[in-house]
Short mmCIF file of C-alpha atoms in Angstrom, two decimals:
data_model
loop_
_atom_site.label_atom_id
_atom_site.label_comp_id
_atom_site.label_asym_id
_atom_site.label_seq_id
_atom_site.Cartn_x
_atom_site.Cartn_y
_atom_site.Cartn_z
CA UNK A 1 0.00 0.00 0.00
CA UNK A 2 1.73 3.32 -1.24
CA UNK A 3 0.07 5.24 1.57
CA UNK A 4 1.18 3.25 4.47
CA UNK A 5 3.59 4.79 5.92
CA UNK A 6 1.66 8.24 5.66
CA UNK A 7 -1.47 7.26 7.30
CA UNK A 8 -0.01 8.90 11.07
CA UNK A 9 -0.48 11.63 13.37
CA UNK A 10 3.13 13.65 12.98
CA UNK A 11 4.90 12.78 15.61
CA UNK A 12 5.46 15.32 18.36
CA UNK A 13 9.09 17.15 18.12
CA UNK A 14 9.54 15.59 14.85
CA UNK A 15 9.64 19.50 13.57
CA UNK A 16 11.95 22.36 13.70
CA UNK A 17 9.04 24.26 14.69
CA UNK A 18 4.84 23.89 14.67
CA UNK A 19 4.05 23.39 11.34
CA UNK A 20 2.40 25.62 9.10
CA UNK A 21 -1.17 24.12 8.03
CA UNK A 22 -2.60 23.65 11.51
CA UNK A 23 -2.04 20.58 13.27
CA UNK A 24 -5.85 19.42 13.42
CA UNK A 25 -6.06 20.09 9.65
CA UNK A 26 -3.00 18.64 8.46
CA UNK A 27 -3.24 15.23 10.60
CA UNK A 28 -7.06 14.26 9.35
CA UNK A 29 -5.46 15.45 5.60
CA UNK A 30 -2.45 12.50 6.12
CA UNK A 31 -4.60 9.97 7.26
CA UNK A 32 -7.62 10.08 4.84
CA UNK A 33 -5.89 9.31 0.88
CA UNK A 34 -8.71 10.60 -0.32
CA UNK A 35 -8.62 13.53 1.05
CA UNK A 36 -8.00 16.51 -1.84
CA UNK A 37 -5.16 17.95 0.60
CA UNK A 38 -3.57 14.37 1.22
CA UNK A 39 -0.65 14.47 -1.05
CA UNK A 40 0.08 18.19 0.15
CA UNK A 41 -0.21 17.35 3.85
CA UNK A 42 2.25 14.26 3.24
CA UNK A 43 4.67 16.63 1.15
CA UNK A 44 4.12 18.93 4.23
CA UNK A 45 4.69 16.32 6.94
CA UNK A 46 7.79 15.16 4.93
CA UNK A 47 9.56 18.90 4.17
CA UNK A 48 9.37 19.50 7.87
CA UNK A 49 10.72 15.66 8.89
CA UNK A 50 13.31 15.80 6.67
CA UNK A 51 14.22 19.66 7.81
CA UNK A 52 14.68 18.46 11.34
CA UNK A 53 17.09 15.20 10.45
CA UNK A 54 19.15 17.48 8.79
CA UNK A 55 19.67 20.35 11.15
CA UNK A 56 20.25 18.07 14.06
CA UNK A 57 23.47 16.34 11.71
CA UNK A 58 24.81 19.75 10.67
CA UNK A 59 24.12 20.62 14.59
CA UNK A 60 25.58 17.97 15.70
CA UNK A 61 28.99 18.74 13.75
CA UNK A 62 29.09 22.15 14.06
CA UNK A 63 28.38 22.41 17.81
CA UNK A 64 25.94 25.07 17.44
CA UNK A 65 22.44 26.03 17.39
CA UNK A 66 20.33 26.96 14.26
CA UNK A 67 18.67 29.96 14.92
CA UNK A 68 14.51 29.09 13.77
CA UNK A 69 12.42 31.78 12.51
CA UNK A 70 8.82 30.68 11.83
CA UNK A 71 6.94 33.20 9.92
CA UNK A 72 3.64 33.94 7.91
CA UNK A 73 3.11 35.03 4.71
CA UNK A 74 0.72 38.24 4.99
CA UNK A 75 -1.71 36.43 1.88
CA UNK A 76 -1.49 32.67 2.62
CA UNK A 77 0.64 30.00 4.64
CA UNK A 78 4.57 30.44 5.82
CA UNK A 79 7.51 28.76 6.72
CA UNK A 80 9.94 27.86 8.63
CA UNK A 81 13.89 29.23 7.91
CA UNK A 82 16.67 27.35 9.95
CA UNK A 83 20.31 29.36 9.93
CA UNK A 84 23.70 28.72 11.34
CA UNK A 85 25.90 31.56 10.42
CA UNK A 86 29.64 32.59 11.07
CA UNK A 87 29.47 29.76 12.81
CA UNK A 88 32.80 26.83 13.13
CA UNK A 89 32.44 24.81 10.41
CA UNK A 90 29.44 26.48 8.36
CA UNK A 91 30.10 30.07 7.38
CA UNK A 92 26.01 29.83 6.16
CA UNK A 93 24.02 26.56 6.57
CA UNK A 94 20.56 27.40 6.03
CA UNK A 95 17.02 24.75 5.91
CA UNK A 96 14.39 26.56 4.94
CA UNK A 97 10.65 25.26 4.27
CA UNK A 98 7.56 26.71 3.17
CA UNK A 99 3.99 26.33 2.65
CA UNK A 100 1.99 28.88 0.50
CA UNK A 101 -1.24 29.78 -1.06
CA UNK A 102 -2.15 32.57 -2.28
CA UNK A 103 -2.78 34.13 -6.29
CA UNK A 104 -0.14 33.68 -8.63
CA UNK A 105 1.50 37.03 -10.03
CA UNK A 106 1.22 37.96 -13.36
CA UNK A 107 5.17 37.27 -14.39
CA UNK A 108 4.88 33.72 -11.97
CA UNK A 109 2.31 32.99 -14.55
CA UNK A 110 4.26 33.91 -17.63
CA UNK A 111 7.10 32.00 -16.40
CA UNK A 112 4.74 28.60 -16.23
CA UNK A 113 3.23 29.05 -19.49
CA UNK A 114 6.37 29.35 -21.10
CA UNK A 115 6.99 25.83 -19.66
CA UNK A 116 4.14 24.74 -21.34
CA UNK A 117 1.51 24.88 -18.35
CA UNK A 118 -2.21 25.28 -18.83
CA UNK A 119 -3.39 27.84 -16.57
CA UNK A 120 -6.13 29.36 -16.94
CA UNK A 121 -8.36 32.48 -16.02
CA UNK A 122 -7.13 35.77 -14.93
CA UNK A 123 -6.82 35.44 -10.77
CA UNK A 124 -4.79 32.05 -10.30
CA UNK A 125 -4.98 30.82 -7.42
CA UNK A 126 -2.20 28.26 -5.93
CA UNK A 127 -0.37 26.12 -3.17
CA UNK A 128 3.54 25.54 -2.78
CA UNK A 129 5.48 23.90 -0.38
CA UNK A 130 9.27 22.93 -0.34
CA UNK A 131 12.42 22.36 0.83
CA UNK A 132 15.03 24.29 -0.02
CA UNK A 133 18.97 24.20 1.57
CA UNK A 134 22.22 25.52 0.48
CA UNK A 135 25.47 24.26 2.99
CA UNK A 136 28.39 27.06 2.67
CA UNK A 137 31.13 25.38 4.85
CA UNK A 138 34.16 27.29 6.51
CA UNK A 139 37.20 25.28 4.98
CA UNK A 140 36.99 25.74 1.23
CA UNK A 141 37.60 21.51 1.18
CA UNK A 142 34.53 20.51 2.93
CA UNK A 143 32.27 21.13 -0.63
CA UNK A 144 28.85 23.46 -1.09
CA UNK A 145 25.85 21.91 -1.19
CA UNK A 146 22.24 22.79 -2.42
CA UNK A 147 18.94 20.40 -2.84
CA UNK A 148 15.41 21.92 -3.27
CA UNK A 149 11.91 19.40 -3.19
CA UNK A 150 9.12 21.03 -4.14
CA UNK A 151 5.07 20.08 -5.10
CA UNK A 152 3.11 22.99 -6.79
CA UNK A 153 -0.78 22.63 -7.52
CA UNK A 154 -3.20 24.72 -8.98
CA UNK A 155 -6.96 23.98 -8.17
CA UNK A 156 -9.31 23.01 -11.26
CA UNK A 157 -11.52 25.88 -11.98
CA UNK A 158 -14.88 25.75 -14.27
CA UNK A 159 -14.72 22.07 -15.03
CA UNK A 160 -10.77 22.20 -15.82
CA UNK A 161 -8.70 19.30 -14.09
CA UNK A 162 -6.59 20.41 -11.09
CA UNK A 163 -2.58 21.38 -12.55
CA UNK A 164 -0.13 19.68 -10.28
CA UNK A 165 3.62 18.70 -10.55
CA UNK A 166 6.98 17.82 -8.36
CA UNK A 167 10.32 19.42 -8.76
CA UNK A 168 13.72 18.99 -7.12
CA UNK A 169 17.17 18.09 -7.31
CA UNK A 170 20.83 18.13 -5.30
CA UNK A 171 23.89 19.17 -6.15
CA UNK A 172 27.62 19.53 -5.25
CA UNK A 173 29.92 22.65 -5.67
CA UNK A 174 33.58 22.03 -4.53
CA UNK A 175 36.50 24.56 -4.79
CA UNK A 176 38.79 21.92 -5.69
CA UNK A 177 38.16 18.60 -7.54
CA UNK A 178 37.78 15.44 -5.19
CA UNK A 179 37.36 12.45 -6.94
CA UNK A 180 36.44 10.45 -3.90
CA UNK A 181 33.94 12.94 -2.75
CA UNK A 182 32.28 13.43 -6.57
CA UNK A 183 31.91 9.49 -6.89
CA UNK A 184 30.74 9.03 -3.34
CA UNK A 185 27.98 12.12 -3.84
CA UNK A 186 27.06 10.72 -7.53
CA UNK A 187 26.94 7.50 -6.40
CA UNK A 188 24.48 7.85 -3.38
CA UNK A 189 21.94 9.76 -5.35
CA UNK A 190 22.12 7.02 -8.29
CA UNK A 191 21.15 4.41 -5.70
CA UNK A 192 18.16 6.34 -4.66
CA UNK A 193 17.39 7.24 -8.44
CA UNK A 194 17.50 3.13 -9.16
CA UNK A 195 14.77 2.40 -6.74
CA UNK A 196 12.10 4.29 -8.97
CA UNK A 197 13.84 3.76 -12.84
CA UNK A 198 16.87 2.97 -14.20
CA UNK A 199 16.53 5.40 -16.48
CA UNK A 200 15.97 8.35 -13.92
CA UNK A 201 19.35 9.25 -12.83
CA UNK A 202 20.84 9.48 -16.01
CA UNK A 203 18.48 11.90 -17.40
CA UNK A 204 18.55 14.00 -14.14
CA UNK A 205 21.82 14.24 -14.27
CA UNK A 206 22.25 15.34 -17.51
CA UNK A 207 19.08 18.10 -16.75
CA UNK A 208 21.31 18.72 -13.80
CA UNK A 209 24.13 19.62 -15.77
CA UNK A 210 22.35 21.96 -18.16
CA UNK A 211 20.65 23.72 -15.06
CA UNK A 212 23.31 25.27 -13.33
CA UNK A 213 25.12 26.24 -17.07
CA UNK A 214 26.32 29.82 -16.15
CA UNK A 215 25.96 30.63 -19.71
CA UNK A 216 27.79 34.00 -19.36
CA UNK A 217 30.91 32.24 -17.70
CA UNK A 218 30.53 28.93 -20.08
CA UNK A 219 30.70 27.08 -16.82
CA UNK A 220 28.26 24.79 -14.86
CA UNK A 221 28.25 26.47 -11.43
CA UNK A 222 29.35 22.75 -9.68
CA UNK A 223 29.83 19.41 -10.39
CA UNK A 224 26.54 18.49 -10.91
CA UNK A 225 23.97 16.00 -9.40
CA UNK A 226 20.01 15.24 -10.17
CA UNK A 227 17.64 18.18 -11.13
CA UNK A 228 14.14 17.47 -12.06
CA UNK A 229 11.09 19.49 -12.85
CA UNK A 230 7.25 19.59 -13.79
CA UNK A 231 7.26 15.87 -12.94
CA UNK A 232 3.41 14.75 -13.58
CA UNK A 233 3.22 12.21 -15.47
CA UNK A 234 2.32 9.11 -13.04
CA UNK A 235 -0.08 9.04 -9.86
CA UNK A 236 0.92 12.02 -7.64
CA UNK A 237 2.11 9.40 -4.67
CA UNK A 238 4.26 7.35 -6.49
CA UNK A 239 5.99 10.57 -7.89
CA UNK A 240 6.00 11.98 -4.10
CA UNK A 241 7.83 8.03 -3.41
CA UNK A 242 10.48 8.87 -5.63
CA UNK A 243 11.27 12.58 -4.27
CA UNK A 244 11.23 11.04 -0.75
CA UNK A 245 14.00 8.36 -2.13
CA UNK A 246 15.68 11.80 -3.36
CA UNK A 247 15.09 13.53 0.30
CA UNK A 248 16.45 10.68 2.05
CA UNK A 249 19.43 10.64 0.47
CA UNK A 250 20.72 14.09 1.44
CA UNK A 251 22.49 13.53 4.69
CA UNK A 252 24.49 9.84 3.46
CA UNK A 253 25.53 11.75 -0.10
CA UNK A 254 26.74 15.34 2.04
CA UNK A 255 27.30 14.18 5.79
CA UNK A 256 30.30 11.53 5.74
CA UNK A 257 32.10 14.46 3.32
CA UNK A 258 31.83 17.37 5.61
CA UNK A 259 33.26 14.37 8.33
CA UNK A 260 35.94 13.85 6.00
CA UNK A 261 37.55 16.99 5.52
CA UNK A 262 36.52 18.77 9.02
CA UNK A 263 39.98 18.72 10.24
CA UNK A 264 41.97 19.40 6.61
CA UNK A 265 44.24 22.45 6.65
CA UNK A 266 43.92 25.11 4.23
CA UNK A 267 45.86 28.22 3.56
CA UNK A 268 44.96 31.70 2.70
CA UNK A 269 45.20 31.06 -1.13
CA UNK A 270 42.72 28.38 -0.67
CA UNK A 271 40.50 30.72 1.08
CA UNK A 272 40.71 33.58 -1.47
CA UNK A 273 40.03 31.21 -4.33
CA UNK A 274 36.63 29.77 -2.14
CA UNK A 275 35.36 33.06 -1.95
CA UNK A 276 36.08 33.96 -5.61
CA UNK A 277 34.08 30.30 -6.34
CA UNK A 278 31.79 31.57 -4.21
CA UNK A 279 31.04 34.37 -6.28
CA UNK A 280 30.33 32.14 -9.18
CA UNK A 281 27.42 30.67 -7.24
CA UNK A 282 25.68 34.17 -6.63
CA UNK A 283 26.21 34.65 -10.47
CA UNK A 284 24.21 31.90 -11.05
CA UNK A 285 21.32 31.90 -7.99
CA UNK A 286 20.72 36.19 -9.10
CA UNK A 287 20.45 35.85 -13.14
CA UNK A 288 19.14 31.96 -13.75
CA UNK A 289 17.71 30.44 -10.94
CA UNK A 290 14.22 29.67 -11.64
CA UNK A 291 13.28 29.12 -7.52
CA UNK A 292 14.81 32.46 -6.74
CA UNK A 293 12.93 34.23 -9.42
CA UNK A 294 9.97 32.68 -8.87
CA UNK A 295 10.43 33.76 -5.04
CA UNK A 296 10.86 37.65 -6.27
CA UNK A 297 7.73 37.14 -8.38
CA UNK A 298 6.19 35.88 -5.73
CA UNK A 299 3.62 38.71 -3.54
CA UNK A 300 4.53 39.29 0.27
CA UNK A 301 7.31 37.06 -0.69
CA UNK A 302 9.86 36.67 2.74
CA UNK A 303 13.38 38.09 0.89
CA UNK A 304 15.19 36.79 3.74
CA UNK A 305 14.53 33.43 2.96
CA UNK A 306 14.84 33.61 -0.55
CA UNK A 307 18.47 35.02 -0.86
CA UNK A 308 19.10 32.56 2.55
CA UNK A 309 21.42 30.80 -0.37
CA UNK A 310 23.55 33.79 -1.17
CA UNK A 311 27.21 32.82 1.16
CA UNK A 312 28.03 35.06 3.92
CA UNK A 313 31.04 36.09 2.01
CA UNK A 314 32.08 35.64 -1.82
CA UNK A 315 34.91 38.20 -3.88
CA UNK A 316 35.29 39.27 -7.70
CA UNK A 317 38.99 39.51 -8.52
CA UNK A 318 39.70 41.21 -11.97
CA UNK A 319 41.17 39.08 -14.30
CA UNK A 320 42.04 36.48 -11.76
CA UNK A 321 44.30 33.56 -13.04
CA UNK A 322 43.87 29.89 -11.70
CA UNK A 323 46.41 27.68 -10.59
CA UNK A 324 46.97 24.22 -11.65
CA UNK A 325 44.39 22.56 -9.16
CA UNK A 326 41.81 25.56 -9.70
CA UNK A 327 42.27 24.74 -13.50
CA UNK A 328 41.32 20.97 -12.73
CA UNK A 329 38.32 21.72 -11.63
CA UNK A 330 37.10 24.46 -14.26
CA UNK A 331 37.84 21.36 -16.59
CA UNK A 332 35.12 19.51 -15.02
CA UNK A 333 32.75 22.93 -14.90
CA UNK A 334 33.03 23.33 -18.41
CA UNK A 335 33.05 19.46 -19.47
CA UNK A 336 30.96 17.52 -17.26
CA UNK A 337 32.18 14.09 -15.74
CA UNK A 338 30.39 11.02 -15.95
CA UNK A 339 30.89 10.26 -12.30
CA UNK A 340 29.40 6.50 -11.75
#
C-alpha cells in the first residue's frame, strides 16, 4: 500500500518548529488518501521531517544552534527558515521550508506558461510547499551543497482538471576537484534514483548539468547532481515516493564528506580562491535560478529566505588567473564528468 507509511499523526518534536497548516487540519489530511489535501499534507509532513534530520546532523557537527524563525506570509501560509551563520564549520548553513497559497502574479504565470503549463483564467490561485537548503562550509575543502523538493498545484476551476507537478534536485559545488567525494555524492543519489527507474538518474543528471550552465561564464556552477522538474506524469504518490528516495538521500551523499575533511588544513590562497568560487554561485542563484525568481515574483514574498542561499562572504577579482588545481576543476565545470 503506497500510503502506508503516511497514514499517522506527525509525531510530536519531529519538527523544527509547529508546522504551518494547523495541526488538526494537516493530521485528518495524512490519514484520509482521499482527502484533496492528502498528497500536500504528506509533502508537508515530509519537508518539515526531513528539515529536522538534517539540522540536528549539521548541529551535531558544528556544535551550534540553528537559529529558527517561523513566519507567515501576509496572503497565505509560511515557513519555517533554519540558519547557522559565522558559525565553526558552516560560514552559512541554512534549511528553509515553506507552505503557500495565495494568487499567482502575473510574471509567476508567464514564467509557467512558457513551460508549457495550462493555466487558466485571470486570478490564479495556488499552493507551494518545499524544501530548499544551500550548505556554505568554513574550509573551502569541505564542498557546497544545495537540494530543493518542491510540489506545486493549482486547483481546477470551471470544469478544468486540477494542474499539479513535483520538482527537485541536489547538487555539489567544490572549490577543488575530489574524486572520492564526486563518486561518493554521484553514487548515493544514483542508488536512490535506481529504486524508482533505471533510467531516472541518467536523465537527471544530464538536466542537472544543463541547469546550473552559467551561460555567461561557459561554466556549470558545480559538479553536478540530479535536477528534475514539472514531474506529472504518473499518480501524484508514487511521484511523491520517488522525491522522498531523493530527500532521504541528502544527509548519506553530504554528511560523511563534511566528516571527511573537518579537520583538513587550508591556507589563505585556498580561502581567497573559495570566496572567488563563491562568487560564481551568486552569479548563477541572481540571473538563472528559476526558484529564486519565482520567489521575487512571488507577492509578500519573505526576501530573507529567498536570498538565505547567497554565502556570507564571496569576492570578484579582476582578471584572476587559476592555478593548476583551480584549473582541474574548471575542466570539469566546463566538461561535465560522468561520475558513476
Amino acid at each position: 500500500n503506497e500510503y502506508k507509511s503516511y497514514l499517522r499523526m506527525p509525531e510530536i518534536g519531529s519538527y523544527m518548529a509547529q508546522s504551518i497548516t494547523p495541526l488538526d487540519d494537516l493530521t485528518k489530511a495524512l490519514a484520509s488518501p482521499d482527502n484533496e489535501d492528502h498528497v500536500a499534507a504528506v509533502m508537508e509532513d515530509y519537508i518539515m521531517t526531513l528539515q529536522k534530520k538534517f539540522c540536528d546532523e549539521l548541529a551535531a557537527v558544528d556544535g551550534s544552534d540553528f537559529r529558527i524563525d517561523r513566519w507567515e506570509r501576509p496572503t497565505g501560509g509560511g515557513g519555517v527558515s533554519c540558519v547557522l551563520q559565522d558559525s565553526k564549520v558552516f560560514e552559512k548553513a541554512g534549511v528553509n521550508i515553506s507552505v503557500v497559497h495565495g494568487i499567482l502574479s502575473k510574471p509567476a504565470i508567464q514564467q509557467m506558461k512558457s513551460r508549457g503549463k495550462d493555466i487558466f483564467g485571470e486570478e490564479v490561485r495556488f499552493k507551494a510547499m518545499g524544501i530548499s537548503s544551500v550548505i556554505h562550509p568554513v574550509n573551502p575543502h569541505i564542498p557546497t551543497t544545495h537540494f530543493n523538493y518542491r510540489y506545486f498545484e493549482i486547483p481546477g476551476v470551471e470544469g478544468r482538471e486540477k494542474v499539479w507537478w513535483f520538482g527537485g534536485g541536489s547538487d555539489l559545488t567544490p572549490n577543488f576537484l575530489n574524486h572520492d567525494d564526486a563518486k561518493h555524492f554521484h553514487r548515493t543519489l544514483k542508488e536512490a534514483c535506481d529504486t524508482h527507474n533505471l533510467e531516472y538518474y541518467p536523465k537527471f543528471k544530464k538536466w542537472c548539468d544543463e541547469y546550473f550552465y552559467i551561460k555567461h561564464r561557459q561554466e556549470r556552477r558545480g559538479i553536478g547532481g540530479i535536477f528534475f522538474d514539472d514531474m506529472d506524469s504518473l499518480p501524484p504518490m508514487e511521484i511523491f515516493n520517488f522525491v522522498k528516495s531523493c530527500g532521504d538521500s541528502v544527509i548519506p551523499s553530504y554528511m560523511p564528506l563534511v566528516k571527511e575533511h573537518l579537520n583538513d588544513t587550508y591556507t589563505e590562497e585556498e580561502e581567497k580562491w573559495k570566496r572567488l568560487r563563491r562568487g560564481r554561485y551568486v552569479e548563477f542563484n541572481l540571473v538563472y535560478d528559476r526558484g529564486t525568481k519565482f520567489g521575487l515574483y512571488t507577492e509578500n514574498a519573505r526576501i530573507e529566505s529567498i536570498l538565505m542561499s547567497l554565502p556570507l562572504t564571496a569576492n570578484w577579482e579582476y582578471m584572476n588567473e587559476p592555478g593548476e588545481r583551480e584549473w582541474e576543476l574548471i575542466k570539469v565545470l566546463r566538461d561535465p564528468v560522468d561520475w558513476v
